[in-house]
Each structure stands twice: as C-alpha cells, then as structure tokens.
Amino acid sequence: MTTPDTASTPTGTPPGASAAQTHRGRSALVGLAALFFLPLAGAFWLYYAGGWRPAGSTNNGELISPARPLPSADTLRGKWTLVYVGDGTCAADCRRALWTMRQTRLLLAEDMDRVQRVFLAEANCCDRPFLEREHPGLRVVTPDDSAAMAWLGEFPRTPGRQFLYIVDPLGNLMMRFDVAQNPKGLKSDLEKLLKLSHIG
C-alpha cells in the first residue's frame, strides 16, 4: 500500500494546486483589499493632510481659521462666550443681535449656564436702561476698558453685515455668525460645540 507523500505539498496549499495558482489567489485577495481601502485612505489624506473640505459643511456659522487668541481675555475663560461688537447706542441691528444672543442662550436649557454674553461697545456707551431692562446678565464692555478694547482688531468685520462671534472657553475667537441668518443655526452650532467640548 502506497502512502501519499504529504511532505511535498506546501502547508495551506490544496493538493494539486500549483505555485502560480497560489500566487494568483493571493494577488486577487490583495487587489480586493486595495479596492476597499485605497479610496478610504485617499479620503483621509485629502481631509486631514490635503486641506480639502466638502462644500456642504455641517456648521451654519463661519469658522475663523486659525482661531484667534484674544489678548488679556482672562475674564472670558471658563465658558463659551457669545460676543456682539457695535455702537453703544444700540440701534435696531444691535437690538436684534442682542435678542438673538439672549434667546439662543435660553434655548440651550440645561446648558445655558455654560454660555455667557458680552456686548463690546466700541463707542457711545451706552443705553443702560434698555440693556438692564431687556438683557439682564449681559456683560457690557465699555471703551474705558482698554484691555478689552484690544480685542477689537481680532474680530473680522464685513461692511454692511452684523455678526455674532463665538469665543471658546480658552479665550480663542473661533466662529462668527451672520445675525441676518436663521437664529436656529446659531443654536445648532452651539449645541454641537457644547456636546463635543469637555471644557466650559
């Protein structure tokens, strides 16, 4: 009785399969893996190294990139801050912006205490009776505060448009939001930031 010579068959290779067939099988497996993983690797490279971002971003506001550290902003640290920059007489555009800030913060419900509001009055400060009556808790920074006035140059402006700005709990200016847009967009952005943030 003849005993099969198993020693001549490579381990893991079916009896009768040639080295060429084994090589083709492995090549097909590698090609299949590449088919799935190369597009994924390419997407990661484009997003994180290539600087590409899809046009349909998920945020409603405009990211300020890179974020701008506000000088001497110790009083803003520890909380997320909504900032409005404008004239202290607070005409219609100013009042709409402050209303949006106030309502957005209130709608954050249990997270509202993580957010503070600042009105940076660059001149003609201020209509105190209106601000105290309509916006309790709003911090008003006057032109007399020279340290805070040093922030003004960091806020990007666009003529004819009014913005609310978001400052992170480390004192970095990182987003601006057009007041004329739907206020729900500001709330949505803040909710995402608060959910992802482990500070403030």
JSON list of C-alpha atoms in Angstrom, two decimals:
[
{"chain": "A", "resi": 1, "resn": "MET", "atom": "CA", "xyz": [0.00, 0.00, 0.00]},
{"chain": "A", "resi": 2, "resn": "THR", "atom": "CA", "xyz": [1.42, 3.38, -1.02]},
{"chain": "A", "resi": 3, "resn": "THR", "atom": "CA", "xyz": [1.43, 6.26, 1.50]},
{"chain": "A", "resi": 4, "resn": "PRO", "atom": "CA", "xyz": [0.78, 9.77, -0.03]},
{"chain": "A", "resi": 5, "resn": "ASP", "atom": "CA", "xyz": [3.85, 12.00, 0.14]},
{"chain": "A", "resi": 6, "resn": "THR", "atom": "CA", "xyz": [2.37, 14.89, 2.12]},
{"chain": "A", "resi": 7, "resn": "ALA", "atom": "CA", "xyz": [5.75, 16.47, 2.73]},
{"chain": "A", "resi": 8, "resn": "SER", "atom": "CA", "xyz": [5.91, 17.63, -0.90]},
{"chain": "A", "resi": 9, "resn": "THR", "atom": "CA", "xyz": [2.71, 19.75, -0.59]},
{"chain": "A", "resi": 10, "resn": "PRO", "atom": "CA", "xyz": [3.25, 23.25, 0.93]},
{"chain": "A", "resi": 11, "resn": "THR", "atom": "CA", "xyz": [1.32, 23.89, 4.15]},
{"chain": "A", "resi": 12, "resn": "GLY", "atom": "CA", "xyz": [-2.06, 25.52, 3.42]},
{"chain": "A", "resi": 13, "resn": "THR", "atom": "CA", "xyz": [-1.91, 24.71, -0.31]},
{"chain": "A", "resi": 14, "resn": "PRO", "atom": "CA", "xyz": [-4.61, 22.32, -1.60]},
{"chain": "A", "resi": 15, "resn": "PRO", "atom": "CA", "xyz": [-3.22, 19.12, -3.14]},
{"chain": "A", "resi": 16, "resn": "GLY", "atom": "CA", "xyz": [-2.66, 19.61, -6.86]},
{"chain": "A", "resi": 17, "resn": "ALA", "atom": "CA", "xyz": [-2.55, 23.44, -6.71]},
{"chain": "A", "resi": 18, "resn": "SER", "atom": "CA", "xyz": [0.46, 24.95, -8.42]},
{"chain": "A", "resi": 19, "resn": "ALA", "atom": "CA", "xyz": [2.62, 27.81, -7.06]},
{"chain": "A", "resi": 20, "resn": "ALA", "atom": "CA", "xyz": [1.31, 30.02, -9.87]},
{"chain": "A", "resi": 21, "resn": "GLN", "atom": "CA", "xyz": [-2.29, 29.42, -8.83]},
{"chain": "A", "resi": 22, "resn": "THR", "atom": "CA", "xyz": [-1.46, 30.24, -5.20]},
{"chain": "A", "resi": 23, "resn": "HIS", "atom": "CA", "xyz": [0.27, 33.47, -6.29]},
{"chain": "A", "resi": 24, "resn": "ARG", "atom": "CA", "xyz": [-2.75, 34.47, -8.41]},
{"chain": "A", "resi": 25, "resn": "GLY", "atom": "CA", "xyz": [-5.09, 33.83, -5.48]},
{"chain": "A", "resi": 26, "resn": "ARG", "atom": "CA", "xyz": [-3.04, 36.00, -3.17]},
{"chain": "A", "resi": 27, "resn": "SER", "atom": "CA", "xyz": [-2.80, 38.75, -5.77]},
{"chain": "A", "resi": 28, "resn": "ALA", "atom": "CA", "xyz": [-6.59, 38.73, -6.16]},
{"chain": "A", "resi": 29, "resn": "LEU", "atom": "CA", "xyz": [-7.03, 38.99, -2.39]},
{"chain": "A", "resi": 30, "resn": "VAL", "atom": "CA", "xyz": [-4.61, 41.94, -2.18]},
{"chain": "A", "resi": 31, "resn": "GLY", "atom": "CA", "xyz": [-6.36, 43.63, -5.10]},
{"chain": "A", "resi": 32, "resn": "LEU", "atom": "CA", "xyz": [-9.75, 43.20, -3.45]},
{"chain": "A", "resi": 33, "resn": "ALA", "atom": "CA", "xyz": [-8.47, 44.70, -0.20]},
{"chain": "A", "resi": 34, "resn": "ALA", "atom": "CA", "xyz": [-6.97, 47.64, -2.10]},
{"chain": "A", "resi": 35, "resn": "LEU", "atom": "CA", "xyz": [-10.29, 48.21, -3.84]},
{"chain": "A", "resi": 36, "resn": "PHE", "atom": "CA", "xyz": [-11.91, 48.85, -0.46]},
{"chain": "A", "resi": 37, "resn": "PHE", "atom": "CA", "xyz": [-9.14, 50.56, 1.49]},
{"chain": "A", "resi": 38, "resn": "LEU", "atom": "CA", "xyz": [-7.40, 52.84, -1.04]},
{"chain": "A", "resi": 39, "resn": "PRO", "atom": "CA", "xyz": [-10.41, 55.17, -1.52]},
{"chain": "A", "resi": 40, "resn": "LEU", "atom": "CA", "xyz": [-10.77, 55.40, 2.27]},
{"chain": "A", "resi": 41, "resn": "ALA", "atom": "CA", "xyz": [-7.07, 56.20, 2.71]},
{"chain": "A", "resi": 42, "resn": "GLY", "atom": "CA", "xyz": [-7.30, 58.79, -0.06]},
{"chain": "A", "resi": 43, "resn": "ALA", "atom": "CA", "xyz": [-10.28, 60.47, 1.59]},
{"chain": "A", "resi": 44, "resn": "PHE", "atom": "CA", "xyz": [-8.46, 60.64, 4.93]},
{"chain": "A", "resi": 45, "resn": "TRP", "atom": "CA", "xyz": [-5.42, 62.17, 3.26]},
{"chain": "A", "resi": 46, "resn": "LEU", "atom": "CA", "xyz": [-7.47, 64.78, 1.42]},
{"chain": "A", "resi": 47, "resn": "TYR", "atom": "CA", "xyz": [-9.38, 65.78, 4.55]},
{"chain": "A", "resi": 48, "resn": "TYR", "atom": "CA", "xyz": [-6.58, 65.85, 7.13]},
{"chain": "A", "resi": 49, "resn": "ALA", "atom": "CA", "xyz": [-3.40, 66.47, 5.10]},
{"chain": "A", "resi": 50, "resn": "GLY", "atom": "CA", "xyz": [-4.59, 67.96, 1.83]},
{"chain": "A", "resi": 51, "resn": "GLY", "atom": "CA", "xyz": [-6.74, 70.67, 3.41]},
{"chain": "A", "resi": 52, "resn": "TRP", "atom": "CA", "xyz": [-9.81, 69.78, 1.35]},
{"chain": "A", "resi": 53, "resn": "ARG", "atom": "CA", "xyz": [-13.22, 70.23, 2.95]},
{"chain": "A", "resi": 54, "resn": "PRO", "atom": "CA", "xyz": [-16.57, 69.41, 1.36]},
{"chain": "A", "resi": 55, "resn": "ALA", "atom": "CA", "xyz": [-18.61, 72.42, 0.33]},
{"chain": "A", "resi": 56, "resn": "GLY", "atom": "CA", "xyz": [-21.63, 71.32, 2.34]},
{"chain": "A", "resi": 57, "resn": "SER", "atom": "CA", "xyz": [-20.16, 71.78, 5.82]},
{"chain": "A", "resi": 58, "resn": "THR", "atom": "CA", "xyz": [-22.28, 70.91, 8.80]},
{"chain": "A", "resi": 59, "resn": "ASN", "atom": "CA", "xyz": [-21.82, 74.20, 10.64]},
{"chain": "A", "resi": 60, "resn": "ASN", "atom": "CA", "xyz": [-24.06, 77.20, 10.00]},
{"chain": "A", "resi": 61, "resn": "GLY", "atom": "CA", "xyz": [-21.59, 79.83, 11.13]},
{"chain": "A", "resi": 62, "resn": "GLU", "atom": "CA", "xyz": [-18.28, 80.75, 9.52]},
{"chain": "A", "resi": 63, "resn": "LEU", "atom": "CA", "xyz": [-15.21, 79.19, 11.10]},
{"chain": "A", "resi": 64, "resn": "ILE", "atom": "CA", "xyz": [-12.36, 81.58, 11.84]},
{"chain": "A", "resi": 65, "resn": "SER", "atom": "CA", "xyz": [-9.28, 79.59, 10.90]},
{"chain": "A", "resi": 66, "resn": "PRO", "atom": "CA", "xyz": [-6.92, 79.59, 12.60]},
{"chain": "A", "resi": 67, "resn": "ALA", "atom": "CA", "xyz": [-8.68, 80.56, 15.81]},
{"chain": "A", "resi": 68, "resn": "ARG", "atom": "CA", "xyz": [-7.52, 83.92, 17.20]},
{"chain": "A", "resi": 69, "resn": "PRO", "atom": "CA", "xyz": [-6.46, 84.13, 20.86]},
{"chain": "A", "resi": 70, "resn": "LEU", "atom": "CA", "xyz": [-7.92, 87.32, 22.34]},
{"chain": "A", "resi": 71, "resn": "PRO", "atom": "CA", "xyz": [-5.30, 89.32, 24.28]},
{"chain": "A", "resi": 72, "resn": "SER", "atom": "CA", "xyz": [-5.89, 89.63, 28.03]},
{"chain": "A", "resi": 73, "resn": "ALA", "atom": "CA", "xyz": [-9.11, 87.61, 27.77]},
{"chain": "A", "resi": 74, "resn": "ASP", "atom": "CA", "xyz": [-8.91, 86.07, 31.24]},
{"chain": "A", "resi": 75, "resn": "THR", "atom": "CA", "xyz": [-12.42, 87.33, 32.06]},
{"chain": "A", "resi": 76, "resn": "LEU", "atom": "CA", "xyz": [-13.83, 85.25, 29.19]},
{"chain": "A", "resi": 77, "resn": "ARG", "atom": "CA", "xyz": [-12.14, 82.00, 30.13]},
{"chain": "A", "resi": 78, "resn": "GLY", "atom": "CA", "xyz": [-14.07, 79.07, 31.53]},
{"chain": "A", "resi": 79, "resn": "LYS", "atom": "CA", "xyz": [-17.25, 79.49, 29.50]},
{"chain": "A", "resi": 80, "resn": "TRP", "atom": "CA", "xyz": [-18.34, 79.65, 25.88]},
{"chain": "A", "resi": 81, "resn": "THR", "atom": "CA", "xyz": [-18.96, 83.31, 25.03]},
{"chain": "A", "resi": 82, "resn": "LEU", "atom": "CA", "xyz": [-21.26, 84.99, 22.55]},
{"chain": "A", "resi": 83, "resn": "VAL", "atom": "CA", "xyz": [-19.93, 88.43, 21.60]},
{"chain": "A", "resi": 84, "resn": "TYR", "atom": "CA", "xyz": [-21.56, 91.29, 19.75]},
{"chain": "A", "resi": 85, "resn": "VAL", "atom": "CA", "xyz": [-19.45, 94.27, 18.66]},
{"chain": "A", "resi": 86, "resn": "GLY", "atom": "CA", "xyz": [-21.24, 97.55, 17.94]},
{"chain": "A", "resi": 87, "resn": "ASP", "atom": "CA", "xyz": [-22.15, 101.08, 18.89]},
{"chain": "A", "resi": 88, "resn": "GLY", "atom": "CA", "xyz": [-23.31, 101.55, 22.47]},
{"chain": "A", "resi": 89, "resn": "THR", "atom": "CA", "xyz": [-26.43, 103.47, 21.50]},
{"chain": "A", "resi": 90, "resn": "CYS", "atom": "CA", "xyz": [-27.72, 100.09, 20.27]},
{"chain": "A", "resi": 91, "resn": "ALA", "atom": "CA", "xyz": [-29.93, 100.84, 17.27]},
{"chain": "A", "resi": 92, "resn": "ALA", "atom": "CA", "xyz": [-32.18, 98.29, 15.53]},
{"chain": "A", "resi": 93, "resn": "ASP", "atom": "CA", "xyz": [-29.40, 95.99, 14.24]},
{"chain": "A", "resi": 94, "resn": "CYS", "atom": "CA", "xyz": [-27.78, 95.91, 17.67]},
{"chain": "A", "resi": 95, "resn": "ARG", "atom": "CA", "xyz": [-31.08, 95.14, 19.40]},
{"chain": "A", "resi": 96, "resn": "ARG", "atom": "CA", "xyz": [-31.79, 92.28, 17.02]},
{"chain": "A", "resi": 97, "resn": "ALA", "atom": "CA", "xyz": [-28.32, 90.81, 17.65]},
{"chain": "A", "resi": 98, "resn": "LEU", "atom": "CA", "xyz": [-28.66, 91.05, 21.43]},
{"chain": "A", "resi": 99, "resn": "TRP", "atom": "CA", "xyz": [-32.12, 89.48, 21.25]},
{"chain": "A", "resi": 100, "resn": "THR", "atom": "CA", "xyz": [-30.70, 86.59, 19.21]},
{"chain": "A", "resi": 101, "resn": "MET", "atom": "CA", "xyz": [-27.93, 86.08, 21.76]},
{"chain": "A", "resi": 102, "resn": "ARG", "atom": "CA", "xyz": [-30.35, 86.12, 24.68]},
{"chain": "A", "resi": 103, "resn": "GLN", "atom": "CA", "xyz": [-32.89, 83.76, 23.12]},
{"chain": "A", "resi": 104, "resn": "THR", "atom": "CA", "xyz": [-30.25, 81.35, 21.86]},
{"chain": "A", "resi": 105, "resn": "ARG", "atom": "CA", "xyz": [-28.76, 81.03, 25.33]},
{"chain": "A", "resi": 106, "resn": "LEU", "atom": "CA", "xyz": [-32.19, 80.48, 26.91]},
{"chain": "A", "resi": 107, "resn": "LEU", "atom": "CA", "xyz": [-33.00, 77.74, 24.37]},
{"chain": "A", "resi": 108, "resn": "LEU", "atom": "CA", "xyz": [-29.92, 75.79, 25.43]},
{"chain": "A", "resi": 109, "resn": "ALA", "atom": "CA", "xyz": [-31.88, 74.84, 28.56]},
{"chain": "A", "resi": 110, "resn": "GLU", "atom": "CA", "xyz": [-29.66, 72.87, 30.97]},
{"chain": "A", "resi": 111, "resn": "ASP", "atom": "CA", "xyz": [-26.53, 74.01, 29.09]},
{"chain": "A", "resi": 112, "resn": "MET", "atom": "CA", "xyz": [-27.36, 77.73, 29.25]},
{"chain": "A", "resi": 113, "resn": "ASP", "atom": "CA", "xyz": [-25.08, 78.28, 32.27]},
{"chain": "A", "resi": 114, "resn": "ARG", "atom": "CA", "xyz": [-22.12, 77.19, 30.14]},
{"chain": "A", "resi": 115, "resn": "VAL", "atom": "CA", "xyz": [-22.62, 80.22, 27.89]},
{"chain": "A", "resi": 116, "resn": "GLN", "atom": "CA", "xyz": [-22.13, 83.90, 28.68]},
{"chain": "A", "resi": 117, "resn": "ARG", "atom": "CA", "xyz": [-22.97, 87.01, 26.64]},
{"chain": "A", "resi": 118, "resn": "VAL", "atom": "CA", "xyz": [-20.76, 90.05, 26.01]},
{"chain": "A", "resi": 119, "resn": "PHE", "atom": "CA", "xyz": [-21.60, 93.34, 24.29]},
{"chain": "A", "resi": 120, "resn": "LEU", "atom": "CA", "xyz": [-18.36, 95.01, 23.17]},
{"chain": "A", "resi": 121, "resn": "ALA", "atom": "CA", "xyz": [-19.49, 98.64, 22.86]},
{"chain": "A", "resi": 122, "resn": "GLU", "atom": "CA", "xyz": [-16.81, 100.32, 20.78]},
{"chain": "A", "resi": 123, "resn": "ALA", "atom": "CA", "xyz": [-18.24, 103.86, 21.13]},
{"chain": "A", "resi": 124, "resn": "ASN", "atom": "CA", "xyz": [-21.11, 105.96, 22.56]},
{"chain": "A", "resi": 125, "resn": "CYS", "atom": "CA", "xyz": [-21.65, 103.70, 25.55]},
{"chain": "A", "resi": 126, "resn": "CYS", "atom": "CA", "xyz": [-24.36, 103.05, 26.49]},
{"chain": "A", "resi": 127, "resn": "ASP", "atom": "CA", "xyz": [-28.14, 102.80, 26.56]},
{"chain": "A", "resi": 128, "resn": "ARG", "atom": "CA", "xyz": [-28.07, 101.41, 30.10]},
{"chain": "A", "resi": 129, "resn": "PRO", "atom": "CA", "xyz": [-31.82, 101.49, 30.82]},
{"chain": "A", "resi": 130, "resn": "PHE", "atom": "CA", "xyz": [-32.55, 99.36, 27.72]},
{"chain": "A", "resi": 131, "resn": "LEU", "atom": "CA", "xyz": [-29.70, 96.94, 28.36]},
{"chain": "A", "resi": 132, "resn": "GLU", "atom": "CA", "xyz": [-30.54, 96.42, 32.02]},
{"chain": "A", "resi": 133, "resn": "ARG", "atom": "CA", "xyz": [-34.25, 96.03, 31.34]},
{"chain": "A", "resi": 134, "resn": "GLU", "atom": "CA", "xyz": [-34.08, 93.71, 28.32]},
{"chain": "A", "resi": 135, "resn": "HIS", "atom": "CA", "xyz": [-30.79, 91.88, 28.84]},
{"chain": "A", "resi": 136, "resn": "PRO", "atom": "CA", "xyz": [-30.06, 91.07, 32.47]},
{"chain": "A", "resi": 137, "resn": "GLY", "atom": "CA", "xyz": [-26.81, 89.18, 32.85]},
{"chain": "A", "resi": 138, "resn": "LEU", "atom": "CA", "xyz": [-25.31, 90.69, 29.70]},
{"chain": "A", "resi": 139, "resn": "ARG", "atom": "CA", "xyz": [-21.75, 91.86, 30.28]},
{"chain": "A", "resi": 140, "resn": "VAL", "atom": "CA", "xyz": [-21.19, 95.27, 28.70]},
{"chain": "A", "resi": 141, "resn": "VAL", "atom": "CA", "xyz": [-17.59, 96.17, 27.91]},
{"chain": "A", "resi": 142, "resn": "THR", "atom": "CA", "xyz": [-17.10, 99.92, 27.59]},
{"chain": "A", "resi": 143, "resn": "PRO", "atom": "CA", "xyz": [-14.42, 101.89, 25.72]},
{"chain": "A", "resi": 144, "resn": "ASP", "atom": "CA", "xyz": [-12.88, 102.66, 29.13]},
{"chain": "A", "resi": 145, "resn": "ASP", "atom": "CA", "xyz": [-11.76, 99.02, 29.38]},
{"chain": "A", "resi": 146, "resn": "SER", "atom": "CA", "xyz": [-8.51, 99.34, 27.45]},
{"chain": "A", "resi": 147, "resn": "ALA", "atom": "CA", "xyz": [-7.61, 95.65, 27.82]},
{"chain": "A", "resi": 148, "resn": "ALA", "atom": "CA", "xyz": [-10.92, 94.54, 26.26]},
{"chain": "A", "resi": 149, "resn": "MET", "atom": "CA", "xyz": [-10.71, 97.20, 23.56]},
{"chain": "A", "resi": 150, "resn": "ALA", "atom": "CA", "xyz": [-7.51, 95.48, 22.43]},
{"chain": "A", "resi": 151, "resn": "TRP", "atom": "CA", "xyz": [-9.78, 92.64, 21.22]},
{"chain": "A", "resi": 152, "resn": "LEU", "atom": "CA", "xyz": [-11.38, 94.81, 18.54]},
{"chain": "A", "resi": 153, "resn": "GLY", "atom": "CA", "xyz": [-8.71, 94.20, 15.93]},
{"chain": "A", "resi": 154, "resn": "GLU", "atom": "CA", "xyz": [-9.21, 90.44, 16.20]},
{"chain": "A", "resi": 155, "resn": "PHE", "atom": "CA", "xyz": [-12.88, 90.46, 15.15]},
{"chain": "A", "resi": 156, "resn": "PRO", "atom": "CA", "xyz": [-13.22, 90.10, 11.36]},
{"chain": "A", "resi": 157, "resn": "ARG", "atom": "CA", "xyz": [-15.78, 92.59, 10.03]},
{"chain": "A", "resi": 158, "resn": "THR", "atom": "CA", "xyz": [-17.67, 92.84, 6.74]},
{"chain": "A", "resi": 159, "resn": "PRO", "atom": "CA", "xyz": [-19.20, 96.22, 5.83]},
{"chain": "A", "resi": 160, "resn": "GLY", "atom": "CA", "xyz": [-22.97, 96.20, 5.84]},
{"chain": "A", "resi": 161, "resn": "ARG", "atom": "CA", "xyz": [-23.27, 92.94, 7.84]},
{"chain": "A", "resi": 162, "resn": "GLN", "atom": "CA", "xyz": [-23.74, 92.32, 11.54]},
{"chain": "A", "resi": 163, "resn": "PHE", "atom": "CA", "xyz": [-22.12, 89.35, 13.24]},
{"chain": "A", "resi": 164, "resn": "LEU", "atom": "CA", "xyz": [-22.26, 87.46, 16.49]},
{"chain": "A", "resi": 165, "resn": "TYR", "atom": "CA", "xyz": [-18.96, 85.86, 17.45]},
{"chain": "A", "resi": 166, "resn": "ILE", "atom": "CA", "xyz": [-18.24, 82.70, 19.41]},
{"chain": "A", "resi": 167, "resn": "VAL", "atom": "CA", "xyz": [-15.24, 82.58, 21.75]},
{"chain": "A", "resi": 168, "resn": "ASP", "atom": "CA", "xyz": [-14.21, 79.24, 23.26]},
{"chain": "A", "resi": 169, "resn": "PRO", "atom": "CA", "xyz": [-13.55, 78.71, 27.00]},
{"chain": "A", "resi": 170, "resn": "LEU", "atom": "CA", "xyz": [-9.81, 79.21, 26.43]},
{"chain": "A", "resi": 171, "resn": "GLY", "atom": "CA", "xyz": [-10.33, 82.74, 25.07]},
{"chain": "A", "resi": 172, "resn": "ASN", "atom": "CA", "xyz": [-9.98, 81.90, 21.37]},
{"chain": "A", "resi": 173, "resn": "LEU", "atom": "CA", "xyz": [-12.19, 83.61, 18.79]},
{"chain": "A", "resi": 174, "resn": "MET", "atom": "CA", "xyz": [-13.25, 80.71, 16.57]},
{"chain": "A", "resi": 175, "resn": "MET", "atom": "CA", "xyz": [-16.52, 81.42, 14.74]},
{"chain": "A", "resi": 176, "resn": "ARG", "atom": "CA", "xyz": [-18.74, 84.22, 13.51]},
{"chain": "A", "resi": 177, "resn": "PHE", "atom": "CA", "xyz": [-22.43, 84.10, 12.67]},
{"chain": "A", "resi": 178, "resn": "ASP", "atom": "CA", "xyz": [-24.39, 86.48, 10.45]},
{"chain": "A", "resi": 179, "resn": "VAL", "atom": "CA", "xyz": [-27.19, 88.00, 12.53]},
{"chain": "A", "resi": 180, "resn": "ALA", "atom": "CA", "xyz": [-29.46, 88.09, 9.46]},
{"chain": "A", "resi": 181, "resn": "GLN", "atom": "CA", "xyz": [-29.38, 84.29, 9.21]},
{"chain": "A", "resi": 182, "resn": "ASN", "atom": "CA", "xyz": [-31.86, 82.00, 10.92]},
{"chain": "A", "resi": 183, "resn": "PRO", "atom": "CA", "xyz": [-31.12, 82.15, 14.68]},
{"chain": "A", "resi": 184, "resn": "LYS", "atom": "CA", "xyz": [-31.71, 78.40, 14.84]},
{"chain": "A", "resi": 185, "resn": "GLY", "atom": "CA", "xyz": [-28.39, 77.98, 13.03]},
{"chain": "A", "resi": 186, "resn": "LEU", "atom": "CA", "xyz": [-26.51, 79.63, 15.89]},
{"chain": "A", "resi": 187, "resn": "LYS", "atom": "CA", "xyz": [-28.28, 77.41, 18.40]},
{"chain": "A", "resi": 188, "resn": "SER", "atom": "CA", "xyz": [-27.45, 74.31, 16.37]},
{"chain": "A", "resi": 189, "resn": "ASP", "atom": "CA", "xyz": [-23.76, 75.22, 16.17]},
{"chain": "A", "resi": 190, "resn": "LEU", "atom": "CA", "xyz": [-23.57, 75.96, 19.89]},
{"chain": "A", "resi": 191, "resn": "GLU", "atom": "CA", "xyz": [-25.27, 72.69, 20.77]},
{"chain": "A", "resi": 192, "resn": "LYS", "atom": "CA", "xyz": [-22.67, 70.78, 18.75]},
{"chain": "A", "resi": 193, "resn": "LEU", "atom": "CA", "xyz": [-19.80, 72.67, 20.38]},
{"chain": "A", "resi": 194, "resn": "LEU", "atom": "CA", "xyz": [-21.17, 72.11, 23.87]},
{"chain": "A", "resi": 195, "resn": "LYS", "atom": "CA", "xyz": [-21.75, 68.43, 23.18]},
{"chain": "A", "resi": 196, "resn": "LEU", "atom": "CA", "xyz": [-18.20, 67.90, 21.90]},
{"chain": "A", "resi": 197, "resn": "SER", "atom": "CA", "xyz": [-16.48, 70.13, 24.44]},
{"chain": "A", "resi": 198, "resn": "HIS", "atom": "CA", "xyz": [-15.01, 68.80, 27.68]},
{"chain": "A", "resi": 199, "resn": "ILE", "atom": "CA", "xyz": [-14.27, 72.32, 28.92]},
{"chain": "A", "resi": 200, "resn": "GLY", "atom": "CA", "xyz": [-16.56, 75.22, 29.69]}
]
